[in-house]
Amino acid sequence: MTDDLLGRHRSVLPDWLALYYEDPIEITHGEGRHVWDAHGNRYLDFFGGILTTMTAHALPEIAKAVSEQAGRIIHSSTLYLNRPMVELAERIAQLSGIPDARVFFTTSGTEANDTALLLATTYRRSNTILAMRNSYHGRSFSSVGITGNRGWSPTSLSPLQTLYVHGGVRTRGPYAALSDADFIAACVEDLRDLLGHTRAPAALIAEPIQGVGGFTAPPDGLYAAFREVLDEHGILWIADEVQTGWGRTGEHFWGWQAHGRNGPPDLMTFAKGIGNGMSIGGVVARSEIMNCLDSNSISTFGGTQITMAAGLANLNYLVEHDLQGNSRRVGGLLIERLRSAAAQVPAVREVRGRGLMIGIEVTKPGTDEADHQAATAVLEAAREGGLLLGKGGGHNTSCLRVAPPLSLNVAEAEEGAEILENALRSIQ
C-alpha cells in the first residue's frame, strides 16, 4: 500500500475502521488460494477476506456466471419475479434441513441476523433474547446489542433485552475444569436457572463455533441439550451460520449439525462464503415464522440477480467438487501439523478448531493471560513470510484465525503451516 493511499484512507474513513499490519497492504488481485499486493508481493491467503472467499479467488465458474448475468440485467429489486433468486432459495431451503423452509436474502450477515431477530421477536411477542457470552453477530444497532464480546459492542443501548448464557467457550470460565458431559450439564442448569428469573425470551441466538470470538466451541451436543429446555418454554433457536456454514467445519455442512439430535434450528442465518466475495446474506426459517410479519417489506439489494448468479455458481462448484470433504481432509492434516508446531512454542495456549476453521490462542507463557502484542507480532511475521492470517478473541484472549478457501490443497497447507511455525517461533 502506498503512503498516499493510506493517507487518503485516514482522511476520509472512520478512525475505528481497522487495518491489519503496521504497514497496511493493498490487495490488487488473486488466483486460487493466493493474492498479490500493490507492490507485487504474493501471499498464501489463510483468511479469505474474513472467511468470505470460500472456494477460491478468481474462480472461472463464478466469473463466467457474473459476466453473463451482468450482460442481461444486474438488478431489479424484489418487487419483480427473479429467477436466480428463486433458484438459489430452492437450493438453500433444501440444504437447510428446516421443514417447509422459506428464505429471505439480505446483503450481509449483520442484516441477516437483524432480520432473524425481527422475525423471532415478532413471532414470540417478546423483545428478550438469549445470547452466548463471547459471541459476535454483526455491526447493526440490534446485532451489537446481542453481541457478547465487549471489543465488538460499542454501545450498551439496544432495542432488545439480552441475557447471556454460559457455554460458548469450552476451556475458560467457571466450568472449564469439568468433563464434557458435566460441562453440558452445568450450562443447561445455568440456562434453566436463568429462565426462572425472566419472562420467556423470544429466542436463543448462537454461533455453533464462535468466529470473531476466536473459533471457540462447546462440546458437541450442548445446543441439542439447550434445545430441550428451550422447547419446554416455546423459545426459538437461531443458528448463526455466517462463519460455520457451507461445509467449512468439514464434518458437517452446517455447524448446527454437531448439535442436531433434536432436529434443525427454527431459524438459520447465513452469509460470507456463499457469495465467494459477492454480497449475499440471508435467513432460512419455518414458514409460519417467516410469514409472521403483518406489514409490507421488500429488499432493494437482497437477492439481486448478479449476486444470486454468483451464489448459484459458487454453491454448484462447492458441492460438485466436495469441498466439504476437502475441508475435513486437508483441515485435519493442517490442525495436527499446527498442533505439533505449537507444542514447541510456550506462548501458544491452545490450537483448536474443525475443518478449515482453526484458532491458535496466544498467551503470556505459563499463564492464561492474553498476549495481544505477541499475537500481532506473529501476524506481522507471517505476512513477511508470505502468509495472511486473521485475528480474534473475546475477553482477555488473543487468537490467530486460520480460515483459507475450502479448495486448499495439501501442499499449500504444508506451506502455510511452515510459514506459521516460523512466525510463532519468532516471538520466543
Short mmCIF file of C-alpha atoms in Angstrom, two decimals:
data_model
loop_
_atom_site.label_atom_id
_atom_site.label_comp_id
_atom_site.label_asym_id
_atom_site.label_seq_id
_atom_site.Cartn_x
_atom_site.Cartn_y
_atom_site.Cartn_z
CA MET A 1 0.00 0.00 0.00
CA THR A 2 1.38 3.42 -0.90
CA ASP A 3 1.68 6.16 1.73
CA ASP A 4 -0.63 8.28 -0.42
CA LEU A 5 -3.42 5.72 -0.39
CA LEU A 6 -3.01 5.17 3.36
CA GLY A 7 -3.19 8.91 3.95
CA ARG A 8 -6.29 9.21 1.78
CA HIS A 9 -7.84 6.30 3.69
CA ARG A 10 -7.22 8.01 7.01
CA SER A 11 -8.53 11.36 5.82
CA VAL A 12 -11.96 10.15 4.64
CA LEU A 13 -12.74 6.91 6.52
CA PRO A 14 -13.55 6.38 10.25
CA ASP A 15 -10.77 6.00 12.79
CA TRP A 16 -12.45 2.82 14.06
CA LEU A 17 -12.23 1.13 10.62
CA ALA A 18 -9.38 -1.22 11.46
CA LEU A 19 -6.48 -2.01 9.15
CA TYR A 20 -4.18 -5.00 9.56
CA TYR A 21 -0.40 -4.57 9.71
CA GLU A 22 1.91 -1.76 10.73
CA ASP A 23 2.37 -1.09 7.01
CA PRO A 24 -1.11 -1.87 5.61
CA ILE A 25 -1.26 -3.63 2.26
CA GLU A 26 -3.49 -3.07 -0.76
CA ILE A 27 -4.57 -6.39 -2.27
CA THR A 28 -4.91 -5.92 -6.02
CA HIS A 29 -5.75 -9.38 -7.37
CA GLY A 30 -5.93 -13.07 -6.52
CA GLU A 31 -5.96 -16.54 -8.01
CA GLY A 32 -6.80 -19.79 -6.31
CA ARG A 33 -5.57 -19.57 -2.73
CA HIS A 34 -3.14 -16.72 -3.38
CA VAL A 35 -3.39 -12.91 -3.55
CA TRP A 36 -0.97 -10.17 -4.61
CA ASP A 37 -0.45 -6.69 -3.18
CA ALA A 38 0.21 -3.41 -4.98
CA HIS A 39 3.98 -3.99 -4.79
CA GLY A 40 3.74 -7.38 -6.46
CA ASN A 41 4.23 -9.45 -3.28
CA ARG A 42 2.47 -12.81 -3.37
CA TYR A 43 0.71 -14.23 -0.31
CA LEU A 44 -0.93 -17.52 0.56
CA ASP A 45 -4.36 -16.46 1.83
CA PHE A 46 -5.34 -18.17 5.07
CA PHE A 47 -8.16 -15.75 5.91
CA GLY A 48 -10.17 -15.43 2.68
CA GLY A 49 -11.45 -11.90 3.21
CA ILE A 50 -12.77 -12.88 6.68
CA LEU A 51 -13.98 -16.37 5.67
CA THR A 52 -15.73 -14.95 2.60
CA THR A 53 -13.64 -16.19 -0.32
CA MET A 54 -14.87 -19.70 0.36
CA THR A 55 -13.95 -21.62 -2.78
CA ALA A 56 -11.08 -19.75 -4.47
CA HIS A 57 -10.00 -16.36 -5.76
CA ALA A 58 -10.90 -15.61 -9.39
CA LEU A 59 -12.82 -18.86 -9.81
CA PRO A 60 -13.63 -19.07 -13.56
CA GLU A 61 -17.07 -20.59 -13.00
CA ILE A 62 -18.16 -17.67 -10.84
CA ALA A 63 -16.58 -15.04 -13.09
CA LYS A 64 -18.42 -16.53 -16.07
CA ALA A 65 -21.77 -16.59 -14.25
CA VAL A 66 -21.37 -12.98 -13.08
CA SER A 67 -20.28 -11.77 -16.51
CA GLU A 68 -23.17 -13.47 -18.28
CA GLN A 69 -25.71 -12.17 -15.77
CA ALA A 70 -24.27 -8.65 -15.96
CA GLY A 71 -24.81 -8.77 -19.70
CA ARG A 72 -28.51 -9.44 -19.17
CA ILE A 73 -29.57 -7.49 -16.07
CA ILE A 74 -27.78 -6.70 -12.82
CA HIS A 75 -30.63 -5.66 -10.57
CA SER A 76 -34.40 -5.21 -10.39
CA SER A 77 -35.26 -5.45 -6.62
CA THR A 78 -37.61 -7.97 -5.01
CA LEU A 79 -40.68 -6.22 -6.47
CA TYR A 80 -40.34 -8.37 -9.58
CA LEU A 81 -40.01 -12.09 -10.13
CA ASN A 82 -36.35 -13.06 -10.04
CA ARG A 83 -35.38 -16.47 -11.41
CA PRO A 84 -31.82 -16.66 -9.95
CA MET A 85 -33.16 -15.69 -6.52
CA VAL A 86 -35.85 -18.39 -6.63
CA GLU A 87 -33.35 -20.99 -7.81
CA LEU A 88 -30.83 -20.23 -5.07
CA ALA A 89 -33.59 -20.09 -2.44
CA GLU A 90 -34.79 -23.54 -3.53
CA ARG A 91 -31.29 -24.97 -3.13
CA ILE A 92 -30.70 -23.38 0.27
CA ALA A 93 -34.13 -24.36 1.60
CA GLN A 94 -33.45 -27.98 0.68
CA LEU A 95 -29.93 -27.96 2.12
CA SER A 96 -31.00 -26.27 5.37
CA GLY A 97 -32.91 -29.26 6.72
CA ILE A 98 -35.60 -26.91 8.03
CA PRO A 99 -39.09 -28.23 7.13
CA ASP A 100 -41.31 -26.08 4.91
CA ALA A 101 -38.50 -23.56 4.77
CA ARG A 102 -38.71 -20.03 3.45
CA VAL A 103 -35.61 -17.99 2.51
CA PHE A 104 -35.12 -14.22 2.65
CA PHE A 105 -31.97 -12.76 1.12
CA THR A 106 -30.05 -9.82 2.57
CA THR A 107 -26.72 -8.19 1.72
CA SER A 108 -24.71 -9.26 4.79
CA GLY A 109 -24.59 -11.46 7.87
CA THR A 110 -25.34 -8.45 10.04
CA GLU A 111 -28.54 -7.80 8.12
CA ALA A 112 -29.41 -11.50 8.19
CA ASN A 113 -29.14 -11.61 11.99
CA ASP A 114 -31.07 -8.35 12.23
CA THR A 115 -33.87 -9.94 10.20
CA ALA A 116 -33.84 -13.11 12.28
CA LEU A 117 -34.20 -11.03 15.45
CA LEU A 118 -37.14 -9.16 13.91
CA LEU A 119 -38.85 -12.41 12.97
CA ALA A 120 -38.26 -14.13 16.31
CA THR A 121 -39.37 -11.19 18.46
CA THR A 122 -42.45 -10.61 16.31
CA TYR A 123 -43.41 -14.28 16.28
CA ARG A 124 -42.95 -14.67 20.02
CA ARG A 125 -44.17 -11.17 21.03
CA SER A 126 -41.10 -10.77 23.23
CA ASN A 127 -38.09 -8.46 22.97
CA THR A 128 -35.88 -10.60 25.23
CA ILE A 129 -33.07 -12.51 23.55
CA LEU A 130 -30.72 -15.16 24.89
CA ALA A 131 -27.19 -14.92 23.51
CA MET A 132 -23.88 -16.58 24.26
CA ARG A 133 -21.02 -14.96 26.12
CA ASN A 134 -18.09 -14.19 23.77
CA SER A 135 -20.44 -14.10 20.77
CA TYR A 136 -20.45 -11.81 17.73
CA HIS A 137 -23.44 -11.24 15.45
CA GLY A 138 -22.75 -8.10 13.40
CA ARG A 139 -22.48 -4.33 13.48
CA SER A 140 -26.09 -3.08 13.29
CA PHE A 141 -27.78 -1.48 16.31
CA SER A 142 -29.67 -4.65 17.19
CA SER A 143 -26.83 -7.07 16.49
CA VAL A 144 -24.23 -5.22 18.60
CA GLY A 145 -26.85 -5.23 21.34
CA ILE A 146 -26.76 -9.04 21.48
CA THR A 147 -23.02 -9.40 20.90
CA GLY A 148 -21.36 -10.90 23.97
CA ASN A 149 -17.89 -9.66 23.06
CA ARG A 150 -17.05 -6.29 24.59
CA GLY A 151 -14.47 -5.48 21.93
CA TRP A 152 -17.14 -5.51 19.22
CA SER A 153 -20.11 -3.96 21.05
CA PRO A 154 -19.58 -0.17 21.19
CA THR A 155 -22.81 0.77 22.96
CA SER A 156 -24.93 -0.51 25.84
CA LEU A 157 -28.06 0.85 24.20
CA SER A 158 -30.25 -1.72 22.46
CA PRO A 159 -33.82 -2.29 21.28
CA LEU A 160 -33.60 -5.71 22.93
CA GLN A 161 -33.18 -7.09 26.44
CA THR A 162 -30.27 -9.50 26.20
CA LEU A 163 -29.42 -12.25 28.68
CA TYR A 164 -26.09 -14.04 28.27
CA VAL A 165 -25.71 -17.79 28.66
CA HIS A 166 -22.66 -19.91 29.55
CA GLY A 167 -21.22 -22.46 27.15
CA GLY A 168 -19.66 -20.93 24.05
CA VAL A 169 -16.10 -21.24 25.36
CA ARG A 170 -15.02 -24.71 26.48
CA THR A 171 -11.62 -24.02 28.04
CA ARG A 172 -12.28 -20.84 30.03
CA GLY A 173 -14.78 -19.74 32.64
CA PRO A 174 -16.27 -21.39 35.74
CA TYR A 175 -16.95 -24.76 34.08
CA ALA A 176 -13.66 -25.19 32.19
CA ALA A 177 -12.31 -27.90 34.51
CA LEU A 178 -15.37 -30.15 34.10
CA SER A 179 -15.66 -33.13 31.77
CA ASP A 180 -17.61 -32.53 28.54
CA ALA A 181 -20.71 -34.22 29.95
CA ASP A 182 -20.53 -32.27 33.20
CA PHE A 183 -19.81 -29.05 31.29
CA ILE A 184 -23.01 -29.52 29.27
CA ALA A 185 -24.99 -30.40 32.39
CA ALA A 186 -23.73 -27.29 34.22
CA CYS A 187 -24.55 -25.00 31.28
CA VAL A 188 -28.04 -26.49 30.98
CA GLU A 189 -28.63 -25.98 34.68
CA ASP A 190 -27.46 -22.38 34.34
CA LEU A 191 -29.91 -21.87 31.46
CA ARG A 192 -32.77 -23.34 33.49
CA ASP A 193 -31.92 -21.08 36.40
CA LEU A 194 -31.74 -18.02 34.13
CA LEU A 195 -35.16 -18.76 32.64
CA GLY A 196 -36.62 -18.97 36.11
CA HIS A 197 -35.80 -15.30 36.67
CA THR A 198 -37.16 -13.73 33.48
CA ARG A 199 -40.19 -13.63 31.25
CA ALA A 200 -39.96 -16.08 28.38
CA PRO A 201 -37.43 -14.87 25.80
CA ALA A 202 -38.11 -14.90 22.07
CA ALA A 203 -35.06 -16.90 21.04
CA LEU A 204 -31.55 -18.10 21.70
CA ILE A 205 -29.08 -16.99 19.02
CA ALA A 206 -25.81 -18.88 18.91
CA GLU A 207 -22.84 -19.47 16.62
CA PRO A 208 -22.05 -23.22 16.58
CA ILE A 209 -18.38 -22.14 16.56
CA GLN A 210 -17.77 -18.57 17.66
CA GLY A 211 -15.97 -16.76 14.87
CA VAL A 212 -14.76 -13.34 15.98
CA GLY A 213 -14.54 -14.78 19.50
CA GLY A 214 -11.56 -16.88 18.42
CA PHE A 215 -13.02 -20.06 16.87
CA THR A 216 -14.18 -21.32 20.27
CA ALA A 217 -16.83 -24.01 20.59
CA PRO A 218 -18.69 -26.02 23.22
CA PRO A 219 -18.72 -29.81 23.30
CA ASP A 220 -20.89 -31.39 20.63
CA GLY A 221 -24.44 -31.71 21.88
CA LEU A 222 -24.61 -28.57 24.03
CA TYR A 223 -27.14 -26.81 21.81
CA ALA A 224 -29.17 -30.01 21.48
CA ALA A 225 -29.37 -30.10 25.28
CA PHE A 226 -30.26 -26.39 25.32
CA ARG A 227 -32.94 -27.09 22.72
CA GLU A 228 -34.78 -29.45 25.08
CA VAL A 229 -35.02 -26.66 27.65
CA LEU A 230 -35.96 -24.05 25.06
CA ASP A 231 -38.74 -26.25 23.69
CA GLU A 232 -40.26 -26.51 27.17
CA HIS A 233 -40.74 -22.73 27.08
CA GLY A 234 -41.55 -22.33 23.38
CA ILE A 235 -38.29 -20.39 22.85
CA LEU A 236 -36.89 -20.39 19.32
CA TRP A 237 -33.34 -21.36 18.34
CA ILE A 238 -31.48 -19.19 15.83
CA ALA A 239 -28.28 -20.77 14.48
CA ASP A 240 -25.87 -18.09 13.25
CA GLU A 241 -24.09 -19.94 10.43
CA VAL A 242 -22.46 -16.87 8.90
CA GLN A 243 -18.98 -18.31 9.50
CA THR A 244 -19.68 -22.03 10.06
CA GLY A 245 -21.90 -22.78 7.07
CA TRP A 246 -21.32 -24.44 3.69
CA GLY A 247 -19.04 -27.24 4.88
CA ARG A 248 -16.24 -25.19 6.41
CA THR A 249 -16.17 -27.34 9.55
CA GLY A 250 -15.58 -30.43 7.40
CA GLU A 251 -17.58 -32.91 9.43
CA HIS A 252 -20.89 -31.19 8.69
CA PHE A 253 -22.40 -28.92 6.06
CA TRP A 254 -23.83 -26.72 8.84
CA GLY A 255 -22.33 -26.13 12.25
CA TRP A 256 -25.66 -26.85 13.97
CA GLN A 257 -25.48 -30.46 12.81
CA ALA A 258 -22.94 -31.18 15.55
CA HIS A 259 -25.82 -30.42 17.95
CA GLY A 260 -28.69 -31.69 15.83
CA ARG A 261 -30.15 -34.69 17.61
CA ASN A 262 -33.37 -32.73 18.14
CA GLY A 263 -33.56 -31.57 14.54
CA PRO A 264 -32.65 -28.34 12.77
CA PRO A 265 -32.92 -24.86 14.26
CA ASP A 266 -36.09 -22.81 13.92
CA LEU A 267 -34.18 -20.10 12.08
CA MET A 268 -30.75 -20.10 10.48
CA THR A 269 -28.73 -17.17 9.21
CA PHE A 270 -26.03 -17.32 6.54
CA ALA A 271 -23.71 -15.02 4.58
CA LYS A 272 -19.97 -14.70 3.82
CA GLY A 273 -18.88 -17.81 1.90
CA ILE A 274 -21.98 -18.40 -0.20
CA GLY A 275 -21.18 -15.36 -2.37
CA ASN A 276 -17.42 -16.05 -2.53
CA GLY A 277 -16.94 -12.30 -2.18
CA MET A 278 -20.25 -11.12 -3.59
CA SER A 279 -22.57 -9.53 -1.02
CA ILE A 280 -25.07 -12.22 -0.02
CA GLY A 281 -26.67 -12.93 3.35
CA GLY A 282 -29.97 -14.42 4.35
CA VAL A 283 -32.33 -16.13 6.75
CA VAL A 284 -33.98 -19.55 6.50
CA ALA A 285 -36.98 -20.18 8.74
CA ARG A 286 -40.06 -22.35 9.04
CA SER A 287 -42.87 -20.83 7.00
CA GLU A 288 -45.04 -19.82 9.97
CA ILE A 289 -42.12 -17.88 11.45
CA MET A 290 -41.01 -16.26 8.21
CA ASN A 291 -44.59 -15.28 7.34
CA CYS A 292 -45.42 -13.77 10.74
CA LEU A 293 -44.80 -10.17 9.65
CA ASP A 294 -48.05 -8.29 9.01
CA SER A 295 -46.65 -5.23 7.25
CA ASN A 296 -45.05 -4.69 3.87
CA SER A 297 -41.38 -5.45 3.38
CA ILE A 298 -39.02 -5.69 0.44
CA SER A 299 -35.27 -5.78 -0.11
CA THR A 300 -33.76 -3.38 -2.58
CA PHE A 301 -30.42 -5.17 -2.89
CA GLY A 302 -31.02 -8.53 -1.17
CA GLY A 303 -31.34 -11.24 -3.82
CA THR A 304 -30.22 -9.05 -6.70
CA GLN A 305 -29.65 -11.05 -9.88
CA ILE A 306 -25.90 -10.67 -10.16
CA THR A 307 -25.20 -11.82 -6.59
CA MET A 308 -27.63 -14.73 -6.95
CA ALA A 309 -25.87 -15.85 -10.13
CA ALA A 310 -22.58 -15.82 -8.24
CA GLY A 311 -24.11 -17.72 -5.32
CA LEU A 312 -25.55 -20.42 -7.57
CA ALA A 313 -22.27 -20.92 -9.41
CA ASN A 314 -20.35 -20.98 -6.13
CA LEU A 315 -22.69 -23.47 -4.49
CA ASN A 316 -22.59 -25.73 -7.55
CA TYR A 317 -18.79 -25.71 -7.50
CA LEU A 318 -18.69 -26.36 -3.76
CA VAL A 319 -20.97 -29.41 -3.99
CA GLU A 320 -19.61 -30.84 -7.25
CA HIS A 321 -16.00 -30.69 -6.00
CA ASP A 322 -16.86 -31.95 -2.49
CA LEU A 323 -15.15 -29.03 -0.79
CA GLN A 324 -16.72 -30.08 2.50
CA GLY A 325 -14.80 -33.35 2.22
CA ASN A 326 -11.66 -31.46 1.26
CA SER A 327 -12.09 -29.23 4.30
CA ARG A 328 -12.33 -32.29 6.51
CA ARG A 329 -9.28 -34.00 4.99
CA VAL A 330 -6.92 -31.06 4.48
CA GLY A 331 -8.16 -29.28 7.61
CA GLY A 332 -7.48 -32.38 9.68
CA LEU A 333 -3.91 -32.55 8.40
CA LEU A 334 -3.39 -28.82 8.92
CA ILE A 335 -4.63 -28.72 12.50
CA GLU A 336 -2.42 -31.65 13.51
CA ARG A 337 0.56 -30.00 11.81
CA LEU A 338 -0.13 -26.74 13.66
CA ARG A 339 -0.58 -28.53 16.98
CA SER A 340 2.77 -30.23 16.51
CA ALA A 341 4.45 -26.90 15.75
CA ALA A 342 2.71 -25.08 18.60
CA ALA A 343 3.77 -27.71 21.13
CA GLN A 344 7.27 -26.22 20.88
CA VAL A 345 6.06 -22.65 21.49
CA PRO A 346 5.22 -21.82 25.15
CA ALA A 347 3.17 -18.78 24.10
CA VAL A 348 0.55 -20.97 22.40
CA ARG A 349 -2.12 -21.93 24.91
CA GLU A 350 -4.31 -23.93 22.54
CA VAL A 351 -4.79 -24.89 18.90
CA ARG A 352 -8.47 -25.59 18.32
CA GLY A 353 -10.98 -25.86 15.54
CA ARG A 354 -12.63 -28.07 13.00
CA GLY A 355 -12.10 -28.45 9.27
CA LEU A 356 -10.63 -25.28 7.81
CA MET A 357 -11.65 -23.15 10.78
CA ILE A 358 -8.67 -23.20 13.14
CA GLY A 359 -7.75 -20.92 16.05
CA ILE A 360 -4.35 -20.52 17.72
CA GLU A 361 -4.65 -18.83 21.12
CA VAL A 362 -1.60 -16.82 22.19
CA THR A 363 -0.91 -16.06 25.86
CA LYS A 364 1.96 -14.98 28.05
CA PRO A 365 3.90 -18.22 28.63
CA GLY A 366 2.80 -20.20 31.66
CA THR A 367 -0.40 -18.16 32.12
CA ASP A 368 -3.88 -17.79 30.70
CA GLU A 369 -3.33 -14.06 30.15
CA ALA A 370 -3.71 -12.91 26.55
CA ASP A 371 -0.62 -11.57 24.83
CA HIS A 372 -2.01 -9.24 22.19
CA GLN A 373 1.43 -7.89 21.34
CA ALA A 374 2.77 -11.38 20.63
CA ALA A 375 -0.26 -12.27 18.50
CA THR A 376 0.25 -9.11 16.46
CA ALA A 377 3.94 -9.96 16.08
CA VAL A 378 3.02 -13.38 14.69
CA LEU A 379 0.56 -11.77 12.27
CA GLU A 380 3.30 -9.43 11.04
CA ALA A 381 5.91 -12.19 10.80
CA ALA A 382 3.53 -14.42 8.85
CA ARG A 383 2.89 -11.62 6.38
CA GLU A 384 6.62 -11.11 5.96
CA GLY A 385 6.84 -14.82 5.20
CA GLY A 386 4.05 -14.63 2.61
CA LEU A 387 1.01 -15.73 4.63
CA LEU A 388 -2.13 -13.78 5.53
CA LEU A 389 -3.94 -14.68 8.78
CA GLY A 390 -6.77 -13.25 10.84
CA LYS A 391 -7.07 -12.26 14.49
CA GLY A 392 -9.88 -12.62 17.01
CA GLY A 393 -10.69 -13.32 20.62
CA GLY A 394 -13.01 -12.25 23.39
CA HIS A 395 -12.43 -11.16 26.98
CA ASN A 396 -8.72 -11.39 27.77
CA THR A 397 -7.98 -13.67 24.83
CA SER A 398 -5.97 -13.23 21.66
CA CYS A 399 -6.33 -15.72 18.86
CA LEU A 400 -4.89 -16.12 15.39
CA ARG A 401 -7.57 -17.26 12.97
CA VAL A 402 -6.84 -19.68 10.13
CA ALA A 403 -9.62 -19.98 7.54
CA PRO A 404 -8.36 -20.46 3.98
CA PRO A 405 -10.54 -21.16 0.93
CA LEU A 406 -12.00 -24.66 1.10
CA SER A 407 -10.14 -25.72 -2.06
CA LEU A 408 -6.81 -25.53 -0.20
CA ASN A 409 -4.58 -28.45 -1.20
CA VAL A 410 -2.16 -30.45 0.92
CA ALA A 411 0.96 -28.75 -0.48
CA GLU A 412 -0.47 -25.30 0.27
CA ALA A 413 -1.50 -26.41 3.76
CA GLU A 414 2.06 -27.57 4.42
CA GLU A 415 3.49 -24.34 3.00
CA GLY A 416 1.24 -22.22 5.20
CA ALA A 417 1.95 -24.33 8.29
CA GLU A 418 5.70 -23.92 7.78
CA ILE A 419 5.42 -20.14 7.47
CA LEU A 420 3.17 -20.01 10.53
CA GLU A 421 5.52 -22.23 12.53
CA ASN A 422 8.42 -19.90 11.75
CA ALA A 423 6.28 -16.89 12.71
CA LEU A 424 5.36 -18.49 16.03
CA ARG A 425 8.98 -19.34 16.79
CA SER A 426 9.99 -15.75 16.08
CA ILE A 427 8.19 -14.49 19.21
CA GLN A 428 10.11 -16.72 21.61
#
